[in-house]
mmCIF file of C-alpha atoms in Angstrom:
data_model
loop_
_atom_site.group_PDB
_atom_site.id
_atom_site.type_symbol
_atom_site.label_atom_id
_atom_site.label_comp_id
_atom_site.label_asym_id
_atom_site.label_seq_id
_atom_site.Cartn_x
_atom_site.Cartn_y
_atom_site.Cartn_z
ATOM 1 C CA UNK I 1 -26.717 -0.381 38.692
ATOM 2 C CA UNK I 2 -24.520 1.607 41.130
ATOM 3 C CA UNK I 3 -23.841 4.341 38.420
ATOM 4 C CA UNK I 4 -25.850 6.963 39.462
ATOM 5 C CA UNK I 5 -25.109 6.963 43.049
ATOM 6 C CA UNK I 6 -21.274 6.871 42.431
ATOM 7 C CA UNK I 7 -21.583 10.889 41.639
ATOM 8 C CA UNK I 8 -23.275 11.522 45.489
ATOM 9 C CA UNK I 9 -20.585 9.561 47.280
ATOM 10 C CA UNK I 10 -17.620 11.058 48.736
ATOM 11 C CA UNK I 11 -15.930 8.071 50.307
ATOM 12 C CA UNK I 12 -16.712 4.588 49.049
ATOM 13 C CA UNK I 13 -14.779 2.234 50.760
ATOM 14 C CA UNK I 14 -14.525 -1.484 49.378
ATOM 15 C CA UNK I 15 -12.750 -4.871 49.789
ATOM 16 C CA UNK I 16 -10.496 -6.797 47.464
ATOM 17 C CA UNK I 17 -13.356 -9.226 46.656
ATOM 18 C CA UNK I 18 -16.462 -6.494 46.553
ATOM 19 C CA UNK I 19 -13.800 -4.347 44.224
ATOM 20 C CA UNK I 20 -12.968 -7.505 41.571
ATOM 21 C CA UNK I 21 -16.991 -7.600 41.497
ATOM 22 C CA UNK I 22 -17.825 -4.088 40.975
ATOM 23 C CA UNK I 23 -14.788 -3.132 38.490
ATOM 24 C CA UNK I 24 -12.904 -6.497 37.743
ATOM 25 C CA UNK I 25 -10.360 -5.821 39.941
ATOM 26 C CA UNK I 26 -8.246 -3.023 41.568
ATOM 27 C CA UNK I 27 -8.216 -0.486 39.456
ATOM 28 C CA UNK I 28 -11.006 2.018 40.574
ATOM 29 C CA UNK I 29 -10.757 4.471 37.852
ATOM 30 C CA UNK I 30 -13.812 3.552 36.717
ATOM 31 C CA UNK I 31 -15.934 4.371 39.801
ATOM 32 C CA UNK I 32 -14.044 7.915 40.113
ATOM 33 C CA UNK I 33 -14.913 8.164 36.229
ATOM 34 C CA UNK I 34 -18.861 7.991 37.807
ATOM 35 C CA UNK I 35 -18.503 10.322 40.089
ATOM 36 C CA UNK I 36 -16.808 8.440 43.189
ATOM 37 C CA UNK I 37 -14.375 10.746 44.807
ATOM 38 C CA UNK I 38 -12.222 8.500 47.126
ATOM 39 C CA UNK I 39 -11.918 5.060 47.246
ATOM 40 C CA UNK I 40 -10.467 3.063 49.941
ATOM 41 C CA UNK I 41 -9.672 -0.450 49.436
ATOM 42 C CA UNK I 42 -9.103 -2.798 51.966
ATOM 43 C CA UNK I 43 -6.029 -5.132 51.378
ATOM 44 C CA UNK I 44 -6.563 -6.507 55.187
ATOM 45 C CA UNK I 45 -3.017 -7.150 56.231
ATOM 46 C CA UNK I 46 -1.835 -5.496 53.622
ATOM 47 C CA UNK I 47 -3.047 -2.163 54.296
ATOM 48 C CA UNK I 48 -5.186 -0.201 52.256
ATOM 49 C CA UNK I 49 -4.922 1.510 48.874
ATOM 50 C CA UNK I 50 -6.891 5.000 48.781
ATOM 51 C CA UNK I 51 -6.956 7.134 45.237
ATOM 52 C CA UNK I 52 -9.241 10.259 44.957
ATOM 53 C CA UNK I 53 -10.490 11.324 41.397
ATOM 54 C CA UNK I 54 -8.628 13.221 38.676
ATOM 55 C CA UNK I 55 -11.292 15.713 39.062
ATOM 56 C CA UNK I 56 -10.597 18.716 40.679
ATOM 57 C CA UNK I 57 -14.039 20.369 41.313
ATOM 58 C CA UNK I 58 -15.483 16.895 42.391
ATOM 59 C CA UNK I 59 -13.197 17.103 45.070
ATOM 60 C CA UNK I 60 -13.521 20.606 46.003
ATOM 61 C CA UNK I 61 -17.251 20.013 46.507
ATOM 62 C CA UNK I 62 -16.514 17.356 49.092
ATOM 63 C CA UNK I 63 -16.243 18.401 53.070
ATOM 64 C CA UNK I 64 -13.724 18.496 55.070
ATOM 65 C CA UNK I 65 -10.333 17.940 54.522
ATOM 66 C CA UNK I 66 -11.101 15.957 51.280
ATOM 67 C CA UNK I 67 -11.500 19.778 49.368
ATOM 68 C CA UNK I 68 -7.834 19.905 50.111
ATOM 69 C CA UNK I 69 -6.442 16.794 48.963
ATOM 70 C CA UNK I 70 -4.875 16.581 45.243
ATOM 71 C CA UNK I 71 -6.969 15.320 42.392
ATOM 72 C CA UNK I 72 -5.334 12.141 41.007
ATOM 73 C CA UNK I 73 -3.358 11.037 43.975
ATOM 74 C CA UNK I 74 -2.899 7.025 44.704
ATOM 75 C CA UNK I 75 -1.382 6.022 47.838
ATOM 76 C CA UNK I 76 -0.760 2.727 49.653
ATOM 77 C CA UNK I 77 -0.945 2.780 53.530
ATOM 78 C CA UNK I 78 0.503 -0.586 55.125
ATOM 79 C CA UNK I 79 -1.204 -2.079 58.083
ATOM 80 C CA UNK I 80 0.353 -1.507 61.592
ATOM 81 C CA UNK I 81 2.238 -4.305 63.488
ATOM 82 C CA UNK I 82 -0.400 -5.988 66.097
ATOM 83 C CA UNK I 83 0.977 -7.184 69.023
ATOM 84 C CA UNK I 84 -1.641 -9.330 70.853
ATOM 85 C CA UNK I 85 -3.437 -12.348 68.910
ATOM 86 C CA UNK I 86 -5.454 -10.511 66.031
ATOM 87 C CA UNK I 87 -9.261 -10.743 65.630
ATOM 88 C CA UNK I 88 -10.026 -8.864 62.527
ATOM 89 C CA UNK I 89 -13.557 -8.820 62.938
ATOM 90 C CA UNK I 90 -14.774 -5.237 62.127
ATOM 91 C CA UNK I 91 -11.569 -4.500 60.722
ATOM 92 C CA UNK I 92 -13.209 -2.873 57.785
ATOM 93 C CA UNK I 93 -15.653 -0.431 59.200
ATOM 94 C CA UNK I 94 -13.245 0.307 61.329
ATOM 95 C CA UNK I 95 -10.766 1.552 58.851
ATOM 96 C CA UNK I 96 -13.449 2.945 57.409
ATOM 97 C CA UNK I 97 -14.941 4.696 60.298
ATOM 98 C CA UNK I 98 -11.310 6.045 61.450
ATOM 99 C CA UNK I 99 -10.621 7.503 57.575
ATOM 100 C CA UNK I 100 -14.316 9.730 57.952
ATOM 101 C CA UNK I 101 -13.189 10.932 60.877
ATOM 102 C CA UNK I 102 -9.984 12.197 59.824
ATOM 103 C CA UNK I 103 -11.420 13.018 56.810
ATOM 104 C CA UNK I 104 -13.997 15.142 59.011
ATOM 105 C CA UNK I 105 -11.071 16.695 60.806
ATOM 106 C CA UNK I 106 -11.462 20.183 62.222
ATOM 107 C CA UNK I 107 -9.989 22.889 59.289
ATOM 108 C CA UNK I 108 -8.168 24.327 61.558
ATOM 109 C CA UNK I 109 -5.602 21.608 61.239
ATOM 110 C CA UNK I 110 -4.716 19.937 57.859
ATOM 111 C CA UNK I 111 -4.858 16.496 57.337
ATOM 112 C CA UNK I 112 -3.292 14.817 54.388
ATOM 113 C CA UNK I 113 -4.448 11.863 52.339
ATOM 114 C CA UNK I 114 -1.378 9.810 53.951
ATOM 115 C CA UNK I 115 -2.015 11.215 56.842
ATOM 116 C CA UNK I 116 -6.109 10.181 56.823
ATOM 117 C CA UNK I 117 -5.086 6.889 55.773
ATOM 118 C CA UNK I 118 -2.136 6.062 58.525
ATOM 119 C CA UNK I 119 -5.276 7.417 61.055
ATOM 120 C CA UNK I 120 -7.634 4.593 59.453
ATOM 121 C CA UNK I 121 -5.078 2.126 59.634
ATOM 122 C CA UNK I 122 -4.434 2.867 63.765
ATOM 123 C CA UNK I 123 -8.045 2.506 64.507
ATOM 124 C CA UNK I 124 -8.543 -0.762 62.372
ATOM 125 C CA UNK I 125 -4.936 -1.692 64.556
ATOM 126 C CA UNK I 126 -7.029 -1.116 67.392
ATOM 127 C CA UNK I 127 -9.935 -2.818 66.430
ATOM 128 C CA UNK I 128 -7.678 -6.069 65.179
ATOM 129 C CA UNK I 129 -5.308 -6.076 68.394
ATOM 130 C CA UNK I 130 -6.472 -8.162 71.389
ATOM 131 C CA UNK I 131 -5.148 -6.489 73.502
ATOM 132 C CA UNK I 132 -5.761 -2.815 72.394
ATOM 133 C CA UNK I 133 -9.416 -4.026 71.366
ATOM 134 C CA UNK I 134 -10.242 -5.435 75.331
ATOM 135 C CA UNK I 135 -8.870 -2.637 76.866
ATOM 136 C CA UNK I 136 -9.717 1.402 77.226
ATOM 137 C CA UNK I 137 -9.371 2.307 73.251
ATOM 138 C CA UNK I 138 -7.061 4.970 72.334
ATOM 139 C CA UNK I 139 -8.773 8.852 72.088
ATOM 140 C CA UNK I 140 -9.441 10.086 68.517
ATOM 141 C CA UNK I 141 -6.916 12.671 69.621
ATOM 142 C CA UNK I 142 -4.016 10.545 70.877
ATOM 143 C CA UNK I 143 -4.138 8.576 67.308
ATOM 144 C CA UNK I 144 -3.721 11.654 65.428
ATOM 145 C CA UNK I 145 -1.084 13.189 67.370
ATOM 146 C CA UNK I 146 0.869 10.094 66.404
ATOM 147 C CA UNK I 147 -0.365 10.118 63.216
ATOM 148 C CA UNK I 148 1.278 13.939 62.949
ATOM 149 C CA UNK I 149 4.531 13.481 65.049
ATOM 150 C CA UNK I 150 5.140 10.272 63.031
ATOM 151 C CA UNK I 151 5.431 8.175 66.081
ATOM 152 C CA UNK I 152 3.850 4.682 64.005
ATOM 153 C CA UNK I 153 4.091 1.248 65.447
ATOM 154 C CA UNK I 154 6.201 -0.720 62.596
ATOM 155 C CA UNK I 155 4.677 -2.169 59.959
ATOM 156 C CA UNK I 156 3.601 -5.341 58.508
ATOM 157 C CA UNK I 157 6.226 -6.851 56.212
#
């Protein structure tokens, strides 16, 4: 049914249960094999697991900083440490609205796949943290710079 959409989507972003649904489990080689080229799947406090397709001139014909990434890759971000009581309500488009944006990020400064994913992970922190999530949220631009310099909160165990 989804087949031939999967070729026109650049980012499909999915949760453990939608992903044992649409291919029996975690293993999303078969959407890239129909034309998906990143996948992002939500393992809530987990983190996330992204993978871009082994091919090459799929991803080049994506925008953004997606062109740049390697074909192939698999990575596992974890999820960030929250520090007030969690609501995890719109934890999912949340990650998935911070990895599009730093997906989207201006060329003039390059973002990695680990990179893009520790990004998603801070906003769906955000998002998740009571305390973060009633207050003034964080700029796009403050995230990243921590994102860059490495300056993470500490991870879930």
């Amino acid at each position: 049914l989804l087949s031939p959409a999967l070729g026109d989507i650049d980012i499909l972003h999915l949760n453990e249960e939608e992903a044992s649904i649409l291919c029996g489990g975690e293993d999303s080689s078969t959407l890239h094999s129909h034309g998906c080229a990143v996948i992002l799947l939500s393992l809530g406090s987990r983190g996330v697991k992204i993978s871009t397709t082994e091919d090459d001139c799929r991803l080049r014909r994506c925008p953004g900083q997606i062109k740049h990434w390697a074909a192939g890759s698999k990575i596992h971000v974890p999820a960030f440490q929250i520090n007030g009581d969690i609501n995890a309500n719109g934890a999912g488009d949340a990650l998935f609205s911070g990895f599009c944006l730093a997906s989207s990020w201006s060329d003039e400064t390059t973002i990695s796949l680990k990179q893009a994913g520790e990004f998603a992970s801070l906003v769906a922190r955000q998002r998740c943290d009571t305390i973060t999530r009633d207050s003034a949220p964080e700029s796009a631009d403050f995230l990243m710079n921590k994102v860059q310099n490495g300056n993470l909160p500490e991870i879930i165990a």
